[in-house]
Amino acid sequence: MHRILSSRWLNNALNIAEHSRGVELPLFLCPSINRVSWSQRLGAVASSSRVQASQWGVQRRCLHVEADAHAVPALSPNSNTPQPYPVQRLPKQCRGCGALSQSSFPNQPGYFDLDRKAVRNYLRPQTADRSRHEDKIYEDALKHFDHKELAAKGVDVDALVSSIVPPETVQRPPPKVPLCDRCHYLTHNHSGESIYHPSIDSIKDTILESPYKYNHIYHILDAADFPMSLLPRLYEILNMAPLRTKNRRSRAGKYYNNQKIELSFVITRCDLLAPTKPQVDTLFPYLQEVLRDALGRTGRHVRLGNLIAVSSKRSWWTKELKEDIWKRGGAGWMVGKANVGKSQLFEAVFPKGRMEWTPSKHQITVDMHAKNAPDQESATTERVEIQPELPQERTEDQEIDDMEEEELDEYALLPPAAKETNYPEMPLVSDLPGTTASPIRIPFGNGRGELIDLPGLERTGLEQHVKEEHRLSLVMRSRIVPEQMTLTPGRSLLIGGFIRITPREPAPIMLTYAFTPIQAHVTRTDKAIGIQNQAGEVNIENIAVPGTGEKTKLAGSFELKWDITKQRTGPLTRKDSVGLKVEQLPYRVLSTDILIEGVGWVEVTAQMRAKDLFGQKPSPGAQAAEEPQPQPENQLTALERLEALAEDPKKKRAPRPPPVPASVSENTDGNEPNWPIVDVYSPEGKFISSRKPMNGWVLNKPKVSAASRRSRPRRSMKGMKKLEKKRRRERDALSAAGSVS
């Protein structure tokens, strides 16, 4: 014992304790550590639990407070000095990011600076405030005066005594649990670093530690780049019940390892798609079709009745999802990629204020800690003892010993659940990808279930190619009303200066609509290449980090193969107007959506003549001569038909024009049509995809009000310039004539 005390004194004298202690990397951040078999883990935990913790043992993990001699002064047991503040301990986890509390590594999640004011006030809350201290001085002063003499001088002593508030009635609210330093800087300074994102295997191991029999996974998808945030074949990786097919005999659920795990798709931030909720509801069949295509071969026969589109910002369909979570009970897991809106949705759909719910007789009670093996449970019961009430005066060593004796498995991926309250603290919401560092478990409904916010899986990392001051601008925070930009032959579209969209020659005139928070610019193709490669002095800003131009590659060539003629033509194809069919029109309107991961999408639209679209593909070295086709005499144009209807609406409509010949309407050779193609260039040739067009311009174009329609158009300045030149010439002529005379 003397040797241990002397070594401890030497460590303090030589400041050895100031060096960082070794901590084990959490397994959810490094799945490669998780290769040890469960039997070896449980055996190690069981053996370590039977050994009594030494009073002077070294702390293996920085889970909570490692108090420092300068921050928390230690009191000797024989000291009679009264301690003015009661001692408290930091929480097991940061309530904002879920990281385990520690005080050794300042640049890591969960670090608490003991000198920070919020942390200091939480650890040492004051027992009496300033007003109570002044009342005590006032009471001491009254004791030295004779009450009879004061009454003789006209002083009302009883009123003075009654004005003092008794100390029992002064109740201060409990101090608020502080955030770790990383969450504090994210909240107030919008600065911080992302975590090491977990892999899908570590997420799987975390879900398998669930203590609940019924588990439901909510796969969160981002509407800004839908469906690029989809995790394909997630149900196979997590060993859950397969998606229900269209067969009426398909089973709704299935048990694996005495657990039932189901899956639902939740599309968040749907307020970015359209301005109103009814418009987003009309997009639901489109969202189902796009998700079905993204699922691949398995998506052809599934029902996709488990798809829901919500908006936490506008409270669209969040109430229905909240009731669904409440009715299901058990464990609800928020799974998805980083920065898709999991934490914000968590706060919107968590069932708060329902602790008064009384469980039924058949309600299954579960332990709020991670699942343990039978041999580990027997070892755990040996450590459970009744702790005596500790005195108010506690030393630094006693605090660390108590923290080591807490039941917290260092090999468990799932941390213990927080204490249930009616209105708990919600996870931190930030634009930084990877804000949540560890699973955050919050129970609800008096043991009915809990909702778990998991760390986000890593995306492909587009923000690593962007300058640090522009990384927050990649996130689409509100709905974009785009500007219509025209791409003529020989011109390209630049997104942020480092993503280029170039039509492939020969190309028709294209219209582009950039639904992105970063700036879009149209310029010549040769000039756009120089801007993207960061070569030359150009006034267009390139937000990419230096050296990104050398890594620029072709991300893909995308065909405009979706026909949106009916949506773009207007009254020509409406049944209540002209009522023409698309096959009768001499042109087609084609479109596609170019997706930029984590940023948004660009809608590209082009109009082509039907004979050019469905005709034979021109040879590389020859130019096909265009011969005008004779128009039938009895065929009326669309304008003539509209004029005929306007003259006498009661007359019978003119006969419909004959359809376009087969040589024009379809390719007789059976080859693919001559789709227009755009080439997209991005850093490393990544972060780009395409989808069926959503017609976002039709839903989000600038609104034309009745007042703007009635307003008089702006007067042309061409005539005023001519008049000004004429008057100037007359003045010059008069001045010249005066000088001659």
XYZ file of C-alpha atoms in Angstrom:
741
model
C 0.000 0.000 0.000
C 2.863 2.387 0.820
C 4.418 1.638 -2.567
C 1.164 2.435 -4.335
C 0.767 5.686 -2.390
C 4.333 6.727 -3.154
C 3.914 6.010 -6.877
C 0.691 8.017 -6.866
C 2.509 10.916 -5.184
C 5.311 10.748 -7.758
C 2.834 10.784 -10.645
C 1.182 13.912 -9.274
C 4.537 15.576 -8.632
C 5.877 14.860 -12.128
C 2.563 15.807 -13.821
C 2.274 12.355 -15.361
C -1.491 12.439 -14.912
C -1.710 15.334 -17.341
C -0.844 13.027 -20.239
C -3.737 11.410 -22.073
C -4.701 8.002 -20.825
C -5.298 5.167 -23.197
C -8.890 4.690 -24.135
C -10.486 2.042 -26.247
C -12.020 3.195 -29.512
C -15.798 2.596 -29.400
C -16.681 -0.423 -31.472
C -19.381 1.402 -33.423
C -16.640 3.633 -34.842
C -14.252 0.799 -35.752
C -16.021 -2.425 -36.765
C -12.697 -4.188 -37.349
C -12.293 -4.516 -33.587
C -15.557 -6.428 -33.534
C -13.985 -9.597 -34.946
C -13.616 -11.276 -31.581
C -16.232 -13.955 -31.015
C -19.080 -13.285 -28.613
C -17.998 -16.131 -26.394
C -14.576 -14.557 -25.814
C -16.160 -11.191 -25.100
C -18.688 -12.496 -22.660
C -16.054 -14.605 -20.938
C -13.807 -11.612 -20.526
C -16.634 -9.513 -19.156
C -17.751 -12.229 -16.768
C -14.246 -12.800 -15.451
C -13.635 -9.096 -14.978
C -16.922 -8.681 -13.156
C -15.966 -11.253 -10.497
C -12.808 -9.358 -9.582
C -13.319 -6.665 -7.003
C -12.310 -3.250 -8.310
C -9.260 -1.870 -6.585
C -9.468 1.521 -4.970
C -6.333 2.641 -6.786
C -6.985 0.894 -10.128
C -6.380 2.727 -13.355
C -9.500 3.751 -15.235
C -9.643 1.853 -18.514
C -12.142 4.045 -20.390
C -12.754 7.749 -20.053
C -16.489 7.305 -19.711
C -17.214 10.146 -17.303
C -15.316 12.726 -15.317
C -11.578 12.444 -14.856
C -11.362 15.210 -12.337
C -8.233 17.266 -12.277
C -6.469 18.524 -9.256
C -6.698 22.135 -10.337
C -10.355 21.936 -11.382
C -11.755 20.049 -8.344
C -9.751 20.512 -5.152
C -9.495 17.335 -3.122
C -10.301 17.477 0.602
C -8.569 15.324 3.149
C -10.801 13.064 5.273
C -9.734 14.793 8.486
C -10.410 18.280 7.203
C -13.195 20.173 8.957
C -13.523 22.821 6.262
C -17.144 22.927 5.091
C -17.708 22.385 1.368
C -19.916 25.173 -0.055
C -21.207 23.259 -3.109
C -22.697 19.764 -3.451
C -20.841 17.423 -5.787
C -22.531 16.103 -8.959
C -21.284 13.943 -11.791
C -21.482 14.359 -15.510
C -24.057 12.296 -17.416
C -23.045 9.006 -18.978
C -23.682 10.398 -22.449
C -23.873 13.807 -24.055
C -27.552 14.505 -24.625
C -26.777 16.195 -27.953
C -24.574 13.714 -29.839
C -24.813 10.607 -27.638
C -21.037 10.258 -27.175
C -19.786 8.807 -23.903
C -18.651 11.531 -21.513
C -14.906 12.001 -21.137
C -12.446 14.706 -20.140
C -9.197 13.508 -21.706
C -9.390 14.227 -25.433
C -10.500 17.803 -26.235
C -10.969 17.219 -29.965
C -13.210 14.165 -29.608
C -17.002 13.931 -29.133
C -18.195 13.767 -25.538
C -15.403 15.960 -24.139
C -16.425 18.225 -21.233
C -14.180 21.113 -20.250
C -14.429 21.284 -16.467
C -13.543 24.987 -16.546
C -16.480 25.894 -18.790
C -19.131 27.895 -16.938
C -22.068 25.641 -17.809
C -20.180 22.521 -16.725
C -18.901 24.181 -13.565
C -22.383 25.336 -12.571
C -23.770 21.856 -13.180
C -21.081 20.074 -11.160
C -21.077 22.636 -8.295
C -24.484 24.331 -8.202
C -24.724 27.116 -5.632
C -26.878 26.303 -2.602
C -27.860 29.932 -1.948
C -28.171 32.769 -4.380
C -27.184 36.384 -3.888
C -30.545 37.572 -2.547
C -30.524 34.911 0.167
C -27.011 35.927 1.158
C -28.156 39.545 1.532
C -31.151 38.443 3.640
C -28.815 36.587 5.972
C -26.726 39.728 6.498
C -29.938 41.655 7.170
C -31.068 39.098 9.771
C -27.719 39.215 11.564
C -27.945 42.987 11.720
C -31.446 42.872 13.266
C -30.246 40.570 16.047
C -27.870 43.254 17.414
C -30.642 45.843 17.841
C -33.151 46.097 20.657
C -36.621 45.584 19.214
C -38.211 47.802 21.899
C -35.974 50.743 21.051
C -36.724 50.305 17.343
C -40.463 50.199 18.087
C -40.164 53.351 20.220
C -38.536 55.145 17.262
C -41.457 54.167 15.035
C -39.901 51.199 13.225
C -42.298 48.309 12.482
C -40.107 45.344 13.450
C -42.793 42.732 12.649
C -43.082 43.999 9.074
C -39.313 43.827 8.654
C -39.159 40.240 9.912
C -42.097 39.126 7.766
C -40.497 40.629 4.637
C -37.623 38.140 4.874
C -38.394 34.975 2.888
C -37.707 31.791 4.860
C -34.909 29.662 3.366
C -37.262 26.680 3.010
C -39.422 28.513 0.459
C -36.486 29.461 -1.794
C -36.279 26.661 -4.368
C -33.973 26.977 -7.328
C -34.635 24.909 -10.448
C -32.231 22.028 -10.997
C -29.275 22.902 -13.208
C -29.646 22.014 -16.872
C -27.520 19.157 -18.132
C -24.777 20.736 -20.286
C -23.724 19.702 -23.769
C -20.253 18.491 -24.575
C -17.813 21.018 -26.031
C -18.313 19.759 -29.588
C -22.102 20.158 -29.404
C -21.678 23.530 -27.696
C -19.554 24.863 -30.564
C -21.944 23.381 -33.137
C -24.892 25.137 -31.512
C -23.372 28.574 -31.006
C -20.457 28.799 -33.481
C -21.571 26.394 -36.261
C -18.111 24.830 -36.228
C -17.055 21.260 -35.630
C -15.678 18.084 -37.153
C -17.544 15.015 -38.337
C -17.136 11.673 -36.636
C -15.807 8.469 -38.124
C -18.986 7.152 -39.671
C -19.932 3.570 -38.756
C -20.373 0.806 -41.300
C -23.527 -1.138 -41.996
C -22.042 -4.130 -40.148
C -21.645 -2.152 -36.922
C -25.237 -0.888 -37.290
C -26.355 -4.497 -37.679
C -24.496 -5.595 -34.517
C -26.013 -2.666 -32.616
C -29.570 -3.605 -33.614
C -28.976 -7.253 -32.678
C -28.275 -6.118 -29.096
C -31.820 -4.792 -28.797
C -33.570 -5.990 -25.609
C -36.976 -5.788 -27.325
C -38.812 -8.559 -29.111
C -40.474 -6.209 -31.607
C -38.179 -3.899 -33.554
C -39.069 -1.558 -36.384
C -36.476 0.103 -38.597
C -37.287 3.460 -40.175
C -35.030 3.876 -43.199
C -34.665 7.658 -43.554
C -34.282 9.012 -47.107
C -33.523 12.602 -48.093
C -35.908 14.286 -50.530
C -33.173 16.607 -51.844
C -31.335 13.827 -53.720
C -33.943 11.052 -53.563
C -33.211 8.138 -54.004
C -29.388 8.458 -53.708
C -29.563 8.058 -49.903
C -31.112 4.580 -50.239
C -29.265 1.619 -48.708
C -29.935 -1.207 -51.179
C -30.861 -4.673 -49.858
C -30.973 -3.389 -46.292
C -33.468 -6.050 -45.211
C -31.061 -8.816 -46.254
C -28.092 -7.283 -44.439
C -30.018 -6.829 -41.182
C -31.690 -10.277 -41.349
C -35.141 -8.775 -41.179
C -38.405 -9.855 -42.754
C -38.361 -9.366 -46.550
C -40.471 -6.672 -48.124
C -44.051 -7.762 -48.592
C -44.832 -8.658 -52.204
C -48.007 -8.073 -54.181
C -49.067 -11.664 -53.639
C -52.110 -11.710 -51.382
C -50.704 -14.713 -49.503
C -47.416 -13.014 -48.623
C -46.689 -12.880 -44.901
C -46.672 -9.549 -43.111
C -43.797 -10.417 -40.752
C -41.309 -13.070 -39.759
C -39.253 -13.855 -36.640
C -35.478 -14.214 -36.672
C -33.647 -15.218 -33.461
C -36.817 -14.621 -31.406
C -37.042 -11.073 -32.744
C -39.377 -9.498 -35.267
C -37.708 -6.763 -37.313
C -39.747 -4.810 -39.872
C -38.842 -1.998 -42.245
C -40.451 1.277 -43.364
C -39.185 3.926 -45.773
C -39.507 7.545 -44.619
C -38.746 10.403 -47.033
C -37.886 13.509 -45.018
C -37.797 17.209 -45.936
C -40.593 16.864 -48.496
C -41.210 20.607 -48.239
C -38.277 20.937 -50.668
C -40.300 19.296 -53.450
C -43.405 21.504 -53.627
C -44.841 24.529 -51.812
C -48.030 22.893 -50.472
C -48.968 19.583 -48.890
C -51.601 18.613 -51.546
C -48.965 18.998 -54.255
C -46.593 16.702 -52.377
C -49.414 14.169 -51.948
C -49.897 14.090 -55.717
C -46.207 13.164 -56.058
C -46.612 10.041 -53.935
C -47.144 7.627 -56.899
C -44.070 9.145 -58.535
C -42.006 8.603 -55.363
C -43.151 4.982 -55.202
C -42.159 4.378 -58.812
C -38.719 5.958 -58.375
C -38.103 3.931 -55.207
C -39.200 0.773 -56.990
C -36.670 1.430 -59.753
C -33.936 2.122 -57.190
C -34.577 -1.198 -55.419
C -33.701 -3.021 -58.632
C -35.027 -6.463 -59.407
C -36.448 -6.917 -55.917
C -38.575 -3.782 -56.278
C -40.687 -5.042 -59.146
C -43.036 -7.171 -57.080
C -43.099 -5.417 -53.672
C -46.083 -3.411 -52.469
C -44.260 -0.405 -50.993
C -47.161 0.293 -48.681
C -44.566 1.048 -46.015
C -43.507 4.317 -47.691
C -44.331 7.654 -46.067
C -43.308 11.193 -47.046
C -43.033 13.691 -44.182
C -41.769 17.174 -43.468
C -40.552 17.977 -39.953
C -40.308 21.685 -40.758
C -43.914 22.007 -41.963
C -45.363 19.167 -39.801
C -46.633 17.218 -42.818
C -47.610 13.638 -41.848
C -45.503 13.762 -38.674
C -48.537 13.257 -36.440
C -49.478 10.065 -38.297
C -45.932 8.751 -37.993
C -45.877 9.596 -34.279
C -49.053 7.589 -33.699
C -47.600 4.706 -35.700
C -44.521 4.664 -33.444
C -46.760 4.742 -30.367
C -48.987 1.884 -31.542
C -46.080 -0.331 -32.521
C -44.187 0.083 -29.262
C -40.944 -1.834 -28.851
C -37.782 -0.372 -30.338
C -37.872 2.081 -33.231
C -34.535 2.546 -35.002
C -33.657 5.588 -37.144
C -31.289 4.241 -39.833
C -29.914 6.232 -42.758
C -26.976 8.042 -44.224
C -25.417 11.139 -42.704
C -27.224 14.469 -42.890
C -30.567 13.156 -44.153
C -32.588 14.669 -41.271
C -32.776 11.796 -38.753
C -32.310 13.922 -35.620
C -34.806 16.556 -36.765
C -37.372 13.875 -37.558
C -36.617 12.234 -34.190
C -37.718 15.381 -32.370
C -40.861 15.754 -34.499
C -42.197 12.193 -34.116
C -41.125 11.265 -30.582
C -44.274 10.622 -28.459
C -43.784 13.056 -25.569
C -45.854 13.457 -22.415
C -47.296 9.918 -22.272
C -45.813 8.528 -19.081
C -49.268 8.224 -17.507
C -50.034 5.297 -19.820
C -50.769 2.136 -17.811
C -49.371 -1.060 -19.340
C -51.778 -3.925 -19.919
C -51.596 -7.271 -18.161
C -49.932 -8.858 -21.168
C -47.329 -6.135 -21.588
C -43.822 -7.572 -21.697
C -41.346 -5.789 -19.426
C -37.786 -5.533 -20.658
C -34.445 -4.441 -19.294
C -33.362 -1.005 -20.512
C -29.744 -2.158 -20.964
C -28.324 -4.150 -23.835
C -29.043 -7.850 -24.081
C -26.748 -10.083 -21.953
C -25.857 -13.720 -22.224
C -26.915 -16.130 -19.414
C -23.388 -16.496 -18.009
C -22.955 -12.740 -18.065
C -26.271 -12.224 -16.264
C -25.168 -14.528 -13.435
C -21.921 -12.626 -13.144
C -23.779 -9.340 -13.134
C -26.038 -10.361 -10.262
C -23.005 -10.970 -8.066
C -22.118 -7.283 -8.310
C -25.560 -5.942 -7.416
C -25.447 -4.687 -3.841
C -27.274 -2.047 -1.851
C -25.123 1.067 -1.797
C -25.224 3.045 1.448
C -26.041 6.727 1.309
C -22.827 8.654 0.759
C -22.032 11.816 2.673
C -22.000 15.175 0.967
C -18.221 15.507 1.184
C -16.715 13.360 -1.570
C -13.186 13.236 -2.859
C -11.913 12.900 -6.392
C -10.849 9.268 -5.930
C -14.252 8.280 -4.537
C -15.993 9.757 -7.603
C -13.798 7.819 -10.037
C -14.205 4.577 -8.048
C -17.998 4.911 -8.120
C -17.918 5.474 -11.856
C -15.851 2.324 -12.366
C -18.294 0.277 -10.298
C -21.271 1.335 -12.439
C -22.752 -1.400 -14.579
C -21.615 -0.400 -18.063
C -20.346 -3.038 -20.471
C -17.348 -1.682 -22.339
C -17.861 -4.233 -25.128
C -21.507 -3.326 -25.753
C -22.330 -1.333 -28.862
C -25.695 -0.220 -27.465
C -25.347 2.225 -24.544
C -27.830 2.170 -21.657
C -31.112 4.024 -22.067
C -31.699 7.362 -20.407
C -34.122 7.826 -17.542
C -37.658 8.199 -18.838
C -39.282 11.603 -18.507
C -42.340 13.187 -20.054
C -40.380 15.773 -22.021
C -36.771 14.599 -22.431
C -33.941 16.459 -24.090
C -33.842 15.759 -27.816
C -30.699 15.068 -29.909
C -28.838 18.009 -31.395
C -29.884 19.101 -34.902
C -27.052 20.502 -37.017
C -26.074 20.878 -40.677
C -22.748 19.158 -39.989
C -22.725 15.631 -41.470
C -22.200 13.097 -38.714
C -23.452 15.093 -35.731
C -24.722 12.011 -33.866
C -21.686 10.117 -32.571
C -23.326 7.224 -30.713
C -26.801 5.642 -30.448
C -29.200 7.809 -28.414
C -31.919 5.814 -26.637
C -34.930 7.663 -25.263
C -37.779 5.574 -23.768
C -41.438 6.592 -23.870
C -44.842 5.473 -22.639
C -43.897 4.163 -19.186
C -41.872 1.293 -20.634
C -43.959 0.827 -23.774
C -40.933 1.307 -26.036
C -38.071 3.527 -27.006
C -36.823 5.440 -30.035
C -33.154 5.138 -30.991
C -31.271 7.649 -33.130
C -28.320 5.891 -34.768
C -25.202 7.549 -36.238
C -25.419 8.223 -39.955
C -23.628 6.059 -42.473
C -21.002 7.759 -44.585
C -21.875 9.186 -47.968
C -19.371 9.370 -50.784
C -17.853 12.570 -49.360
C -18.547 15.444 -51.758
C -17.877 17.984 -48.983
C -14.223 16.861 -48.887
C -13.728 18.469 -52.318
C -15.290 21.798 -51.241
C -13.619 24.607 -49.352
C -14.361 24.614 -45.664
C -16.113 27.993 -45.706
C -18.543 26.746 -48.389
C -19.392 23.308 -46.968
C -22.479 24.469 -45.128
C -23.805 25.956 -48.368
C -24.142 22.456 -49.856
C -27.163 21.713 -47.654
C -30.551 22.670 -49.095
C -32.386 24.302 -46.180
C -35.458 25.637 -47.973
C -37.358 25.142 -51.212
C -35.604 26.463 -54.307
C -37.402 28.555 -56.940
C -34.976 28.037 -59.850
C -34.159 30.244 -62.796
C -34.731 28.939 -66.298
C -31.378 28.763 -68.117
C -30.955 28.017 -71.818
C -28.196 25.774 -73.147
C -27.567 26.473 -76.812
C -25.019 24.404 -78.786
C -21.507 25.100 -77.550
C -22.539 26.149 -74.020
C -22.431 24.322 -70.656
C -23.908 24.647 -67.181
C -21.611 24.992 -64.149
C -22.816 24.124 -60.627
C -20.631 25.750 -57.993
C -17.829 26.022 -60.541
C -16.731 22.388 -60.152
C -19.630 20.315 -61.624
C -20.221 20.704 -65.359
C -23.199 19.597 -67.501
C -22.449 19.675 -71.232
C -24.877 18.577 -74.007
C -23.359 16.141 -76.464
C -23.252 17.282 -80.084
C -25.441 17.308 -82.124
C -27.767 18.564 -79.437
C -31.015 20.525 -79.475
C -31.591 23.637 -77.424
C -32.034 22.586 -73.788
C -33.647 24.251 -70.774
C -32.102 23.659 -67.353
C -33.462 24.322 -63.854
C -30.961 24.028 -60.987
C -32.645 22.999 -57.715
C -29.397 23.450 -55.790
C -28.353 25.822 -52.977
C -25.048 26.572 -54.756
C -24.872 28.976 -57.674
C -25.434 27.840 -61.271
C -23.915 29.610 -64.274
C -24.163 29.156 -68.068
C -21.087 29.874 -70.179
C -19.196 28.647 -73.226
C -17.964 25.094 -73.013
C -14.279 25.949 -73.460
C -14.541 28.614 -70.792
C -16.427 26.211 -68.481
C -13.649 23.622 -68.837
C -11.070 26.191 -67.764
C -13.152 27.204 -64.737
C -13.672 23.595 -63.686
C -9.990 22.737 -64.094
C -9.085 25.862 -62.066
C -6.971 27.156 -64.944
C -6.886 30.794 -65.994
C -8.203 33.950 -64.384
C -11.992 33.930 -64.558
C -14.460 35.917 -62.503
C -16.687 32.857 -61.916
C -16.124 31.442 -58.423
C -15.075 27.831 -58.010
C -15.851 26.619 -54.483
C -13.730 23.464 -54.830
C -10.465 23.092 -52.943
C -7.262 23.702 -54.953
C -6.244 20.649 -56.955
C -9.766 19.372 -57.563
C -9.580 20.274 -61.252
C -6.944 17.603 -61.804
C -9.297 14.970 -60.355
C -12.247 15.897 -62.558
C -13.583 12.935 -64.540
C -16.656 11.995 -66.527
C -19.326 10.930 -64.043
C -21.685 9.603 -66.703
C -23.597 10.238 -69.906
C -27.320 10.506 -69.250
C -30.056 10.252 -71.847
C -33.142 12.436 -71.829
C -35.380 9.414 -72.366
C -38.517 10.329 -70.414
C -41.373 11.857 -72.382
C -43.076 14.780 -70.610
C -44.870 16.166 -73.667
C -48.284 15.922 -72.067
C -47.207 17.807 -68.928
C -45.432 20.572 -70.881
C -47.661 21.079 -73.917
C -50.512 22.830 -72.115
C -53.951 23.248 -73.755
C -53.046 21.250 -76.865
C -53.323 17.924 -75.019
C -55.978 18.836 -72.452
C -59.313 17.135 -72.945
C -61.279 20.288 -72.136
C -59.387 22.252 -74.791
C -57.951 21.044 -78.107
C -57.667 17.431 -76.959
C -54.821 16.269 -79.179
C -52.984 13.069 -78.415
C -49.252 13.060 -77.930
C -48.821 10.774 -80.969
C -50.412 13.414 -83.187
C -47.925 16.138 -82.294
C -44.929 16.681 -84.580
C -42.535 17.072 -81.628
C -41.664 15.525 -78.268
C -40.561 17.114 -74.990
C -37.927 14.974 -73.237
C -36.427 15.390 -69.793
C -34.368 13.847 -66.985
C -33.226 14.824 -63.478
C -29.473 14.917 -62.790
C -28.905 14.193 -59.069
C -26.014 15.620 -57.050
C -25.545 13.659 -53.841
C -26.414 15.651 -50.735
C -26.963 18.881 -52.720
C -30.036 18.675 -54.963
C -30.927 18.038 -58.582
C -30.880 19.725 -61.991
C -33.843 19.292 -64.326
C -32.792 19.156 -68.004
C -35.490 19.473 -70.707
C -35.296 19.501 -74.514
C -37.785 19.605 -77.390
C -37.126 17.535 -80.521
C -38.944 16.967 -83.753
C -40.518 13.528 -83.945
C -38.854 12.647 -87.216
C -35.423 13.461 -85.759
C -36.148 11.496 -82.611
C -37.507 8.335 -84.202
C -35.633 8.516 -87.498
C -32.467 6.709 -88.430
C -29.344 7.668 -86.585
C -27.048 9.793 -88.753
C -23.686 8.330 -89.684
C -20.619 9.994 -88.093
C -19.219 11.436 -91.351
C -22.371 12.121 -93.336
C -25.006 14.772 -92.975
C -28.509 13.633 -93.609
C -30.380 15.838 -96.008
C -33.732 16.973 -94.700
C -36.550 16.792 -97.228
C -39.736 18.634 -96.334
C -42.735 16.349 -96.202
C -45.857 17.548 -98.005
C -48.628 18.507 -95.629
C -52.115 17.209 -96.413
C -54.502 19.875 -97.570
C -57.239 18.920 -95.152
C -54.908 18.978 -92.127
C -55.449 21.959 -89.827
C -52.877 23.400 -87.544
C -53.494 23.799 -83.829
C -53.918 27.583 -84.197
C -56.565 27.138 -86.910
C -58.457 24.688 -84.732
C -58.445 27.133 -81.825
C -59.708 29.943 -84.103
C -62.504 27.714 -85.400
C -63.601 26.923 -81.863
C -63.486 30.593 -80.898
C -65.773 31.621 -83.790
C -68.658 29.326 -82.873
C -68.179 27.025 -79.864
C -71.496 25.252 -80.520
C -70.364 23.991 -83.890
C -69.086 20.491 -84.203
C -65.361 20.177 -83.787
C -63.265 19.766 -86.878
C -62.070 16.249 -87.607
C -58.873 15.294 -85.909
C -55.768 15.381 -88.035
C -54.330 12.078 -89.135
C -51.576 10.658 -86.934
C -47.925 11.090 -87.726
C -46.734 8.492 -90.231
C -45.200 5.338 -88.843
C -41.836 6.224 -90.309
C -41.785 9.253 -88.008
C -43.649 8.092 -84.900
C -41.647 4.932 -84.390
C -38.312 3.518 -85.382
C -38.882 0.893 -88.062
C -35.472 -0.674 -87.481
C -36.290 -1.464 -83.867
C -33.297 0.500 -82.544
C -33.326 2.942 -79.665
C -34.580 6.461 -80.435
C -32.071 9.224 -80.870
C -32.251 10.446 -77.282
C -30.444 13.707 -76.470
C -27.443 13.060 -74.210
C -25.726 15.231 -71.604
C -22.254 14.539 -70.184
C -21.674 15.360 -66.516
C -18.168 15.936 -65.108
C -17.497 15.914 -61.345
C -14.600 15.348 -58.919
C -13.319 11.771 -59.285
C -16.334 11.018 -61.499
C -18.592 10.407 -58.483
C -21.559 11.919 -56.627
C -23.804 12.001 -59.747
C -26.863 9.963 -60.705
C -30.154 10.373 -62.584
C -33.836 9.597 -62.130
C -37.184 9.956 -63.806
C -38.087 13.674 -64.013
C -40.338 15.066 -61.316
C -41.335 18.200 -63.287
C -40.182 20.389 -60.428
C -40.303 23.508 -62.614
C -44.057 23.095 -63.089
C -44.533 22.861 -59.299
C -42.041 25.545 -58.218
C -41.962 28.135 -60.996
C -42.454 31.794 -59.972
C -46.048 32.543 -59.181
C -47.857 34.908 -61.563
C -50.428 36.949 -59.658
C -53.496 38.702 -61.047
C -51.983 42.096 -60.234
C -48.897 41.365 -62.311
C -51.078 40.341 -65.231
C -53.050 43.612 -65.124
C -49.992 45.806 -64.718
C -48.836 47.807 -67.717
C -45.693 46.447 -69.358
C -42.497 48.389 -69.021
C -42.026 51.039 -71.676
C -39.334 50.309 -74.219
C -36.240 52.517 -73.930
C -35.322 52.112 -77.585
C -37.420 55.098 -78.697
C -36.147 57.251 -75.843
C -32.549 56.589 -76.864
C -33.307 57.558 -80.468
C -35.042 60.732 -79.299
C -32.091 61.608 -77.072
C -29.671 61.183 -80.007
C -31.870 63.357 -82.233
C -31.994 66.133 -79.654
C -28.243 65.920 -79.169
C -27.627 66.292 -82.909
C -29.979 69.297 -83.012
C -28.117 70.974 -80.137
C -24.796 70.300 -81.822
C -26.109 71.786 -85.059
C -27.408 74.905 -83.318
C -24.141 75.398 -81.474
C -22.203 75.004 -84.740
C -24.429 77.541 -86.510
C -24.021 80.041 -83.662
C -20.260 79.775 -83.734
C -20.172 80.451 -87.502
C -22.379 83.539 -87.220
